[in-house]
PDB file of C-alpha atoms in Angstrom:
ATOM      1  CA  MET O   1       0.572  29.997  -5.846  1.00  0.00           C
ATOM      2  CA  GLU O   2      -0.852  29.814  -9.267  1.00  0.00           C
ATOM      3  CA  LYS O   3      -2.640  26.272 -10.264  1.00  0.00           C
ATOM      4  CA  ASN O   4      -0.880  26.005 -13.559  1.00  0.00           C
ATOM      5  CA  PHE O   5       2.646  26.283 -11.558  1.00  0.00           C
ATOM      6  CA  VAL O   6       1.589  23.511  -9.108  1.00  0.00           C
ATOM      7  CA  THR O   7       0.802  21.024 -12.120  1.00  0.00           C
ATOM      8  CA  GLN O   8       4.292  22.183 -13.714  1.00  0.00           C
ATOM      9  CA  GLN O   9       6.044  21.334 -10.775  1.00  0.00           C
ATOM     10  CA  ILE O  10       4.331  18.148 -10.106  1.00  0.00           C
ATOM     11  CA  ASN O  11       4.891  17.087 -13.865  1.00  0.00           C
ATOM     12  CA  TYR O  12       8.212  17.453 -13.532  1.00  0.00           C
ATOM     13  CA  ILE O  13       8.979  15.311 -10.626  1.00  0.00           C
ATOM     14  CA  GLU O  14       6.632  12.827 -11.714  1.00  0.00           C
ATOM     15  CA  SER O  15       8.267  12.730 -14.981  1.00  0.00           C
ATOM     16  CA  GLU O  16      11.662  12.361 -13.321  1.00  0.00           C
ATOM     17  CA  VAL O  17      10.289   9.429 -11.069  1.00  0.00           C
ATOM     18  CA  TYR O  18       9.188   7.508 -13.961  1.00  0.00           C
ATOM     19  CA  ARG O  19      12.076   7.531 -16.080  1.00  0.00           C
ATOM     20  CA  ILE O  20      13.689   5.817 -13.275  1.00  0.00           C
ATOM     21  CA  VAL O  21      10.718   3.349 -12.854  1.00  0.00           C
ATOM     22  CA  LYS O  22       9.691   2.752 -16.362  1.00  0.00           C
ATOM     23  CA  PRO O  23      12.439   0.293 -17.441  1.00  0.00           C
ATOM     24  CA  LEU O  24      11.205  -1.725 -14.132  1.00  0.00           C
ATOM     25  CA  GLY O  25       8.027  -2.276 -15.378  1.00  0.00           C
ATOM     26  CA  PHE O  26       6.087   0.849 -14.276  1.00  0.00           C
ATOM     27  CA  THR O  27       3.218   2.520 -16.178  1.00  0.00           C
ATOM     28  CA  LYS O  28       1.832   5.971 -15.807  1.00  0.00           C
ATOM     29  CA  HIS O  29      -1.608   6.491 -14.868  1.00  0.00           C
ATOM     30  CA  GLY O  30      -2.792  10.173 -14.083  1.00  0.00           C
ATOM     31  CA  ARG O  31      -0.638  10.808 -10.656  1.00  0.00           C
ATOM     32  CA  THR O  32      -0.056   7.168 -10.003  1.00  0.00           C
ATOM     33  CA  LEU O  33       2.837   4.656 -11.416  1.00  0.00           C
ATOM     34  CA  HIS O  34       1.917   1.229 -10.919  1.00  0.00           C
ATOM     35  CA  ARG O  35       3.385  -2.075 -11.892  1.00  0.00           C
ATOM     36  CA  PHE O  36       1.904  -5.540 -11.536  1.00  0.00           C
ATOM     37  CA  VAL O  37       4.516  -8.499  -9.982  1.00  0.00           C
ATOM     38  CA  SER O  38       3.925 -12.191  -9.655  1.00  0.00           C
ATOM     39  CA  GLU O  39       1.127 -11.356 -11.885  1.00  0.00           C
ATOM     40  CA  ASP O  40      -1.287  -9.451  -9.793  1.00  0.00           C
ATOM     41  CA  ILE O  41       0.234  -8.031  -6.748  1.00  0.00           C
ATOM     42  CA  SER O  42       0.094  -4.199  -7.342  1.00  0.00           C
ATOM     43  CA  GLN O  43       2.987  -1.528  -6.537  1.00  0.00           C
ATOM     44  CA  VAL O  44       2.234   1.889  -6.032  1.00  0.00           C
ATOM     45  CA  ILE O  45       3.706   5.217  -6.368  1.00  0.00           C
ATOM     46  CA  ASN O  46       1.386   8.164  -6.308  1.00  0.00           C
ATOM     47  CA  PHE O  47       1.806  11.879  -5.978  1.00  0.00           C
ATOM     48  CA  GLN O  48      -0.926  13.684  -4.097  1.00  0.00           C
ATOM     49  CA  CYS O  49      -1.306  17.345  -3.264  1.00  0.00           C
ATOM     50  CA  GLY O  50      -3.158  19.185  -0.365  1.00  0.00           C
ATOM     51  CA  GLN O  51      -6.592  20.296  -0.492  1.00  0.00           C
ATOM     52  CA  ALA O  52      -7.612  23.366  -2.029  1.00  0.00           C
ATOM     53  CA  TYR O  53     -10.419  24.413   0.720  1.00  0.00           C
ATOM     54  CA  LEU O  54      -7.296  24.022   2.974  1.00  0.00           C
ATOM     55  CA  ASN O  55      -5.191  26.158   0.770  1.00  0.00           C
ATOM     56  CA  THR O  56      -2.315  23.703   0.740  1.00  0.00           C
ATOM     57  CA  THR O  57      -2.503  22.476  -2.964  1.00  0.00           C
ATOM     58  CA  HIS O  58       1.326  23.496  -2.784  1.00  0.00           C
ATOM     59  CA  LEU O  59       1.803  20.544  -0.235  1.00  0.00           C
ATOM     60  CA  LEU O  60       3.029  17.379  -2.172  1.00  0.00           C
ATOM     61  CA  SER O  61       2.796  13.525  -0.494  1.00  0.00           C
ATOM     62  CA  VAL O  62       4.232  10.649  -2.211  1.00  0.00           C
ATOM     63  CA  ASN O  63       2.191   7.434  -1.450  1.00  0.00           C
ATOM     64  CA  ILE O  64       3.479   4.222  -1.583  1.00  0.00           C
ATOM     65  CA  GLY O  65       1.227   0.919  -1.669  1.00  0.00           C
ATOM     66  CA  ILE O  66       1.454  -2.662  -2.156  1.00  0.00           C
ATOM     67  CA  ARG O  67      -2.277  -4.356  -2.920  1.00  0.00           C
ATOM     68  CA  ILE O  68      -2.504  -8.234  -2.606  1.00  0.00           C
ATOM     69  CA  PRO O  69      -5.795  -9.032  -4.275  1.00  0.00           C
ATOM     70  CA  GLU O  70      -7.241 -11.319  -1.980  1.00  0.00           C
ATOM     71  CA  CYS O  71      -6.327  -9.362   1.426  1.00  0.00           C
ATOM     72  CA  PHE O  72      -8.131  -6.230  -0.121  1.00  0.00           C
ATOM     73  CA  GLU O  73     -11.291  -7.969  -1.639  1.00  0.00           C
ATOM     74  CA  ARG O  74     -11.234 -10.707   1.273  1.00  0.00           C
ATOM     75  CA  GLN O  75     -12.088 -13.260  -1.434  1.00  0.00           C
ATOM     76  CA  PHE O  76      -9.578 -16.313  -1.487  1.00  0.00           C
ATOM     77  CA  HIS O  77      -9.867 -16.339  -5.162  1.00  0.00           C
ATOM     78  CA  ILE O  78     -10.367 -12.777  -7.028  1.00  0.00           C
ATOM     79  CA  ALA O  79      -9.123 -11.933 -10.353  1.00  0.00           C
ATOM     80  CA  ASN O  80      -8.096  -8.276 -10.987  1.00  0.00           C
ATOM     81  CA  ASP O  81     -10.367  -6.347 -13.259  1.00  0.00           C
ATOM     82  CA  LYS O  82      -8.216  -3.168 -13.789  1.00  0.00           C
ATOM     83  CA  THR O  83      -5.345  -2.181 -15.464  1.00  0.00           C
ATOM     84  CA  TYR O  84      -4.082  -0.336 -12.441  1.00  0.00           C
ATOM     85  CA  TYR O  85      -4.879   0.005  -8.690  1.00  0.00           C
ATOM     86  CA  HIS O  86      -4.719   3.512  -6.787  1.00  0.00           C
ATOM     87  CA  GLU O  87      -2.704   3.504  -3.543  1.00  0.00           C
ATOM     88  CA  TYR O  88      -5.876   3.594  -1.463  1.00  0.00           C
ATOM     89  CA  GLU O  89      -6.944   0.529  -3.106  1.00  0.00           C
ATOM     90  CA  CYS O  90      -3.845  -1.051  -1.690  1.00  0.00           C
ATOM     91  CA  ASN O  91      -3.472  -2.975   1.821  1.00  0.00           C
ATOM     92  CA  LEU O  92       0.053  -2.201   2.683  1.00  0.00           C
ATOM     93  CA  ARG O  93       0.241   1.453   2.707  1.00  0.00           C
ATOM     94  CA  THR O  94       2.652   4.126   3.533  1.00  0.00           C
ATOM     95  CA  ARG O  95       4.673   7.600   2.332  1.00  0.00           C
ATOM     96  CA  LEU O  96       7.842   8.840   2.008  1.00  0.00           C
ATOM     97  CA  GLY O  97       9.938   9.934   4.630  1.00  0.00           C
ATOM     98  CA  ILE O  98       8.341   7.161   7.071  1.00  0.00           C
ATOM     99  CA  VAL O  99       9.877   5.013   4.683  1.00  0.00           C
ATOM    100  CA  LYS O 100      13.628   6.461   5.117  1.00  0.00           C
ATOM    101  CA  THR O 101      13.291   7.321   8.921  1.00  0.00           C
ATOM    102  CA  LYS O 102      11.100   4.010   9.529  1.00  0.00           C
ATOM    103  CA  LYS O 103       9.279   6.243  12.211  1.00  0.00           C
ATOM    104  CA  THR O 104       5.376   6.783  11.520  1.00  0.00           C
ATOM    105  CA  ASN O 105       6.165  10.690  12.330  1.00  0.00           C
ATOM    106  CA  GLY O 106       8.757  10.651   9.911  1.00  0.00           C
ATOM    107  CA  GLU O 107       6.234  11.648   6.828  1.00  0.00           C
ATOM    108  CA  LYS O 108       7.822  14.281   4.104  1.00  0.00           C
ATOM    109  CA  VAL O 109       5.492  16.809   2.727  1.00  0.00           C
ATOM    110  CA  TYR O 110       7.230  18.834   0.031  1.00  0.00           C
ATOM    111  CA  ASN O 111       6.479  22.375  -0.639  1.00  0.00           C
ATOM    112  CA  LEU O 112       6.112  22.729  -4.091  1.00  0.00           C
ATOM    113  CA  GLU O 113       7.277  27.050  -3.877  1.00  0.00           C
ATOM    114  CA  LYS O 114      10.822  25.696  -2.948  1.00  0.00           C
ATOM    115  CA  ASP O 115      13.009  24.592  -5.453  1.00  0.00           C
ATOM    116  CA  VAL O 116      12.085  21.589  -7.395  1.00  0.00           C
ATOM    117  CA  ASN O 117      15.398  20.017  -8.475  1.00  0.00           C
ATOM    118  CA  LYS O 118      15.992  19.618  -4.693  1.00  0.00           C
ATOM    119  CA  ILE O 119      12.973  18.190  -4.246  1.00  0.00           C
ATOM    120  CA  CYS O 120      12.964  15.702  -7.099  1.00  0.00           C
ATOM    121  CA  ASP O 121      16.491  14.413  -5.975  1.00  0.00           C
ATOM    122  CA  ASP O 122      15.272  13.715  -2.895  1.00  0.00           C
ATOM    123  CA  ILE O 123      12.372  11.820  -4.061  1.00  0.00           C
ATOM    124  CA  VAL O 124      14.255   9.964  -6.362  1.00  0.00           C
ATOM    125  CA  HIS O 125      16.917   9.143  -3.969  1.00  0.00           C
ATOM    126  CA  GLU O 126      14.356   7.945  -1.409  1.00  0.00           C
ATOM    127  CA  ILE O 127      12.524   5.822  -4.050  1.00  0.00           C
ATOM    128  CA  GLU O 128      15.839   4.436  -5.526  1.00  0.00           C
ATOM    129  CA  HIS O 129      17.364   3.465  -2.060  1.00  0.00           C
ATOM    130  CA  ASP O 130      14.585   2.556   0.181  1.00  0.00           C
ATOM    131  CA  VAL O 131      11.288   1.999  -1.822  1.00  0.00           C
ATOM    132  CA  LEU O 132      12.510  -0.129  -4.784  1.00  0.00           C
ATOM    133  CA  PRO O 133      14.454  -2.546  -2.641  1.00  0.00           C
ATOM    134  CA  VAL O 134      11.650  -3.337  -0.476  1.00  0.00           C
ATOM    135  CA  PHE O 135       9.197  -3.560  -3.748  1.00  0.00           C
ATOM    136  CA  ASN O 136      11.349  -5.824  -5.189  1.00  0.00           C
ATOM    137  CA  LEU O 137      11.635  -8.106  -1.836  1.00  0.00           C
ATOM    138  CA  LEU O 138       7.971  -7.758  -1.276  1.00  0.00           C
ATOM    139  CA  SER O 139       7.169  -9.395  -4.694  1.00  0.00           C
ATOM    140  CA  SER O 140       5.579 -12.314  -4.338  1.00  0.00           C
ATOM    141  CA  ARG O 141       3.200 -13.951  -1.817  1.00  0.00           C
ATOM    142  CA  GLU O 142       5.328 -16.030  -0.229  1.00  0.00           C
ATOM    143  CA  ALA O 143       7.779 -13.285   0.347  1.00  0.00           C
ATOM    144  CA  ILE O 144       5.032 -11.194   2.057  1.00  0.00           C
ATOM    145  CA  LEU O 145       4.371 -13.894   4.475  1.00  0.00           C
ATOM    146  CA  LYS O 146       8.083 -14.352   5.192  1.00  0.00           C
ATOM    147  CA  TYR O 147       9.211 -10.538   5.090  1.00  0.00           C
ATOM    148  CA  ARG O 148       6.359  -8.376   5.794  1.00  0.00           C
ATOM    149  CA  ARG O 149       6.373  -7.887   9.491  1.00  0.00           C
ATOM    150  CA  GLU O 150      10.184  -6.911   9.036  1.00  0.00           C
ATOM    151  CA  TYR O 151       9.152  -3.668   7.356  1.00  0.00           C
ATOM    152  CA  PRO O 152       6.356  -1.986   9.783  1.00  0.00           C
ATOM    153  CA  TRP O 153       7.094   0.994   8.007  1.00  0.00           C
ATOM    154  CA  PHE O 154       5.820   0.221   4.857  1.00  0.00           C
ATOM    155  CA  ASP O 155       2.676  -1.000   6.622  1.00  0.00           C
ATOM    156  CA  THR O 156       1.369   2.380   8.557  1.00  0.00           C
ATOM    157  CA  MET O 157      -2.532   1.567   8.637  1.00  0.00           C
ATOM    158  CA  ASN O 158      -3.457  -2.096   8.499  1.00  0.00           C
ATOM    159  CA  SER O 159      -0.888  -3.667  10.290  1.00  0.00           C
ATOM    160  CA  HIS O 160      -3.450  -4.755  13.226  1.00  0.00           C
ATOM    161  CA  LEU O 161      -5.042  -6.909  10.298  1.00  0.00           C
ATOM    162  CA  ILE O 162      -1.791  -8.799   9.448  1.00  0.00           C
ATOM    163  CA  LEU O 163      -3.422 -12.336  11.019  1.00  0.00           C
ATOM    164  CA  LEU O 164      -6.466 -11.665   8.873  1.00  0.00           C
ATOM    165  CA  GLU O 165      -4.383 -10.750   5.794  1.00  0.00           C
ATOM    166  CA  GLU O 166      -1.883 -13.405   5.907  1.00  0.00           C
ATOM    167  CA  ALA O 167      -5.057 -15.922   6.709  1.00  0.00           C
ATOM    168  CA  MET O 168      -6.599 -14.665   3.343  1.00  0.00           C
ATOM    169  CA  ILE O 169      -2.960 -15.123   1.665  1.00  0.00           C
ATOM    170  CA  TYR O 170      -3.059 -18.923   2.472  1.00  0.00           C
ATOM    171  CA  GLY O 171      -6.205 -19.592   1.270  1.00  0.00           C
ATOM    172  CA  HIS O 172      -5.661 -18.106  -2.251  1.00  0.00           C
ATOM    173  CA  LEU O 173      -2.604 -20.664  -1.941  1.00  0.00           C
ATOM    174  CA  ASN O 174      -5.182 -23.252  -1.034  1.00  0.00           C
ATOM    175  CA  ASP O 175      -3.633 -24.042   2.369  1.00  0.00           C
ATOM    176  CA  LEU O 176      -7.246 -23.518   3.912  1.00  0.00           C
ATOM    177  CA  GLN O 177      -5.933 -25.308   7.169  1.00  0.00           C
ATOM    178  CA  LYS O 178      -3.159 -22.757   7.903  1.00  0.00           C
ATOM    179  CA  ALA O 179      -6.225 -19.815   6.370  1.00  0.00           C
ATOM    180  CA  LYS O 180      -8.319 -21.059   9.241  1.00  0.00           C
ATOM    181  CA  GLU O 181      -5.854 -21.418  11.605  1.00  0.00           C
ATOM    182  CA  LEU O 182      -4.707 -17.988  11.210  1.00  0.00           C
ATOM    183  CA  PHE O 183      -8.488 -16.701  10.926  1.00  0.00           C
ATOM    184  CA  ASP O 184      -9.321 -17.884  14.565  1.00  0.00           C
ATOM    185  CA  GLU O 185      -6.485 -16.384  15.789  1.00  0.00           C
ATOM    186  CA  TYR O 186      -7.592 -13.357  14.378  1.00  0.00           C
ATOM    187  CA  TYR O 187     -11.182 -13.579  15.506  1.00  0.00           C
ATOM    188  CA  ASN O 188     -10.145 -14.475  18.959  1.00  0.00           C
ATOM    189  CA  ILE O 189      -7.784 -11.206  19.486  1.00  0.00           C
ATOM    190  CA  ALA O 190     -10.957  -9.080  17.998  1.00  0.00           C
ATOM    191  CA  LEU O 191     -13.294 -10.839  20.454  1.00  0.00           C
ATOM    192  CA  GLN O 192     -11.085  -9.744  23.082  1.00  0.00           C
ATOM    193  CA  ASN O 193     -11.281  -6.067  21.924  1.00  0.00           C
ATOM    194  CA  CYS O 194     -14.758  -6.176  20.765  1.00  0.00           C
ATOM    195  CA  LYS O 195     -16.000  -3.470  23.155  1.00  0.00           C
ATOM    196  CA  ARG O 196     -14.144  -1.119  20.981  1.00  0.00           C
ATOM    197  CA  CYS O 197     -15.616  -2.193  17.493  1.00  0.00           C
ATOM    198  CA  PRO O 198     -18.523  -4.390  18.307  1.00  0.00           C
ATOM    199  CA  GLY O 199     -19.752  -4.464  14.396  1.00  0.00           C
ATOM    200  CA  HIS O 200     -16.353  -5.987  13.451  1.00  0.00           C
ATOM    201  CA  ILE O 201     -17.346  -9.608  14.613  1.00  0.00           C
ATOM    202  CA  ASP O 202     -20.577  -9.398  13.077  1.00  0.00           C
ATOM    203  CA  TYR O 203     -18.298  -8.856   9.768  1.00  0.00           C
ATOM    204  CA  LEU O 204     -15.945 -11.460  10.895  1.00  0.00           C
ATOM    205  CA  ASN O 205     -18.858 -14.203  11.242  1.00  0.00           C
ATOM    206  CA  GLU O 206     -20.576 -13.120   8.045  1.00  0.00           C
ATOM    207  CA  LEU O 207     -16.762 -13.431   6.512  1.00  0.00           C
ATOM    208  CA  LYS O 208     -16.679 -16.547   8.110  1.00  0.00           C
ATOM    209  CA  GLY O 209     -19.265 -17.825   6.098  1.00  0.00           C
ATOM    210  CA  GLU O 210     -18.654 -16.609   3.172  1.00  0.00           C
ATOM    211  CA  LEU O 211     -14.862 -18.475   3.160  1.00  0.00           C
ATOM    212  CA  GLY O 212     -16.515 -21.532   4.326  1.00  0.00           C
ATOM    213  CA  PHE O 213     -14.823 -21.693   7.307  1.00  0.00           C
ATOM    214  CA  PHE O 214     -18.161 -22.479   9.451  1.00  0.00           C
ATOM    215  CA  ASN O 215     -17.693 -26.238   7.484  1.00  0.00           C
ATOM    216  CA  CYS O 216     -14.090 -26.901   8.405  1.00  0.00           C
TER     217      CYS O 216
END
């Protein structure tokens, strides 16, 4: 398939999605649609094609992400320094298909050789009915703490880090006692599994010092 044709197909799909989400505060940055909520939490829709060396540039996936700065950067108080963030910089990540089916093997890969209007309709429908409602719910730190665990299909890569990331959020909210409680709970679980990843304990010990927990 010619590169120009693939580009035209993706441009059309992205423009149709952007038409829907632009009034909701999203801005366009290349293949990424992004908005900030609660001032500094990112919500991301990203269009990704396959690799040329695999001859899969005609296959499209749609990535979904939510980024809480302190969770990604592992600092309690960190200011955003970019106008937008990529999906791979998000700590909650998923893809279309998984969102709709609520199954980790439900990812949709769209063949751009097929009817672009049908593809576009399917993508827009899932974003409107399955993605945006969760985006709207998980739009503050308090809501993420309360509801994140109810949406595991939005959290397909880092769910094993929930306790650590919740500790970071509580630290950002200046509840250091709760932050240390969750950090210690995560640390103890990591100790039980340290044979699989011994370097992770070294990292946590370093992080504990950076966060000031050795003095708590």
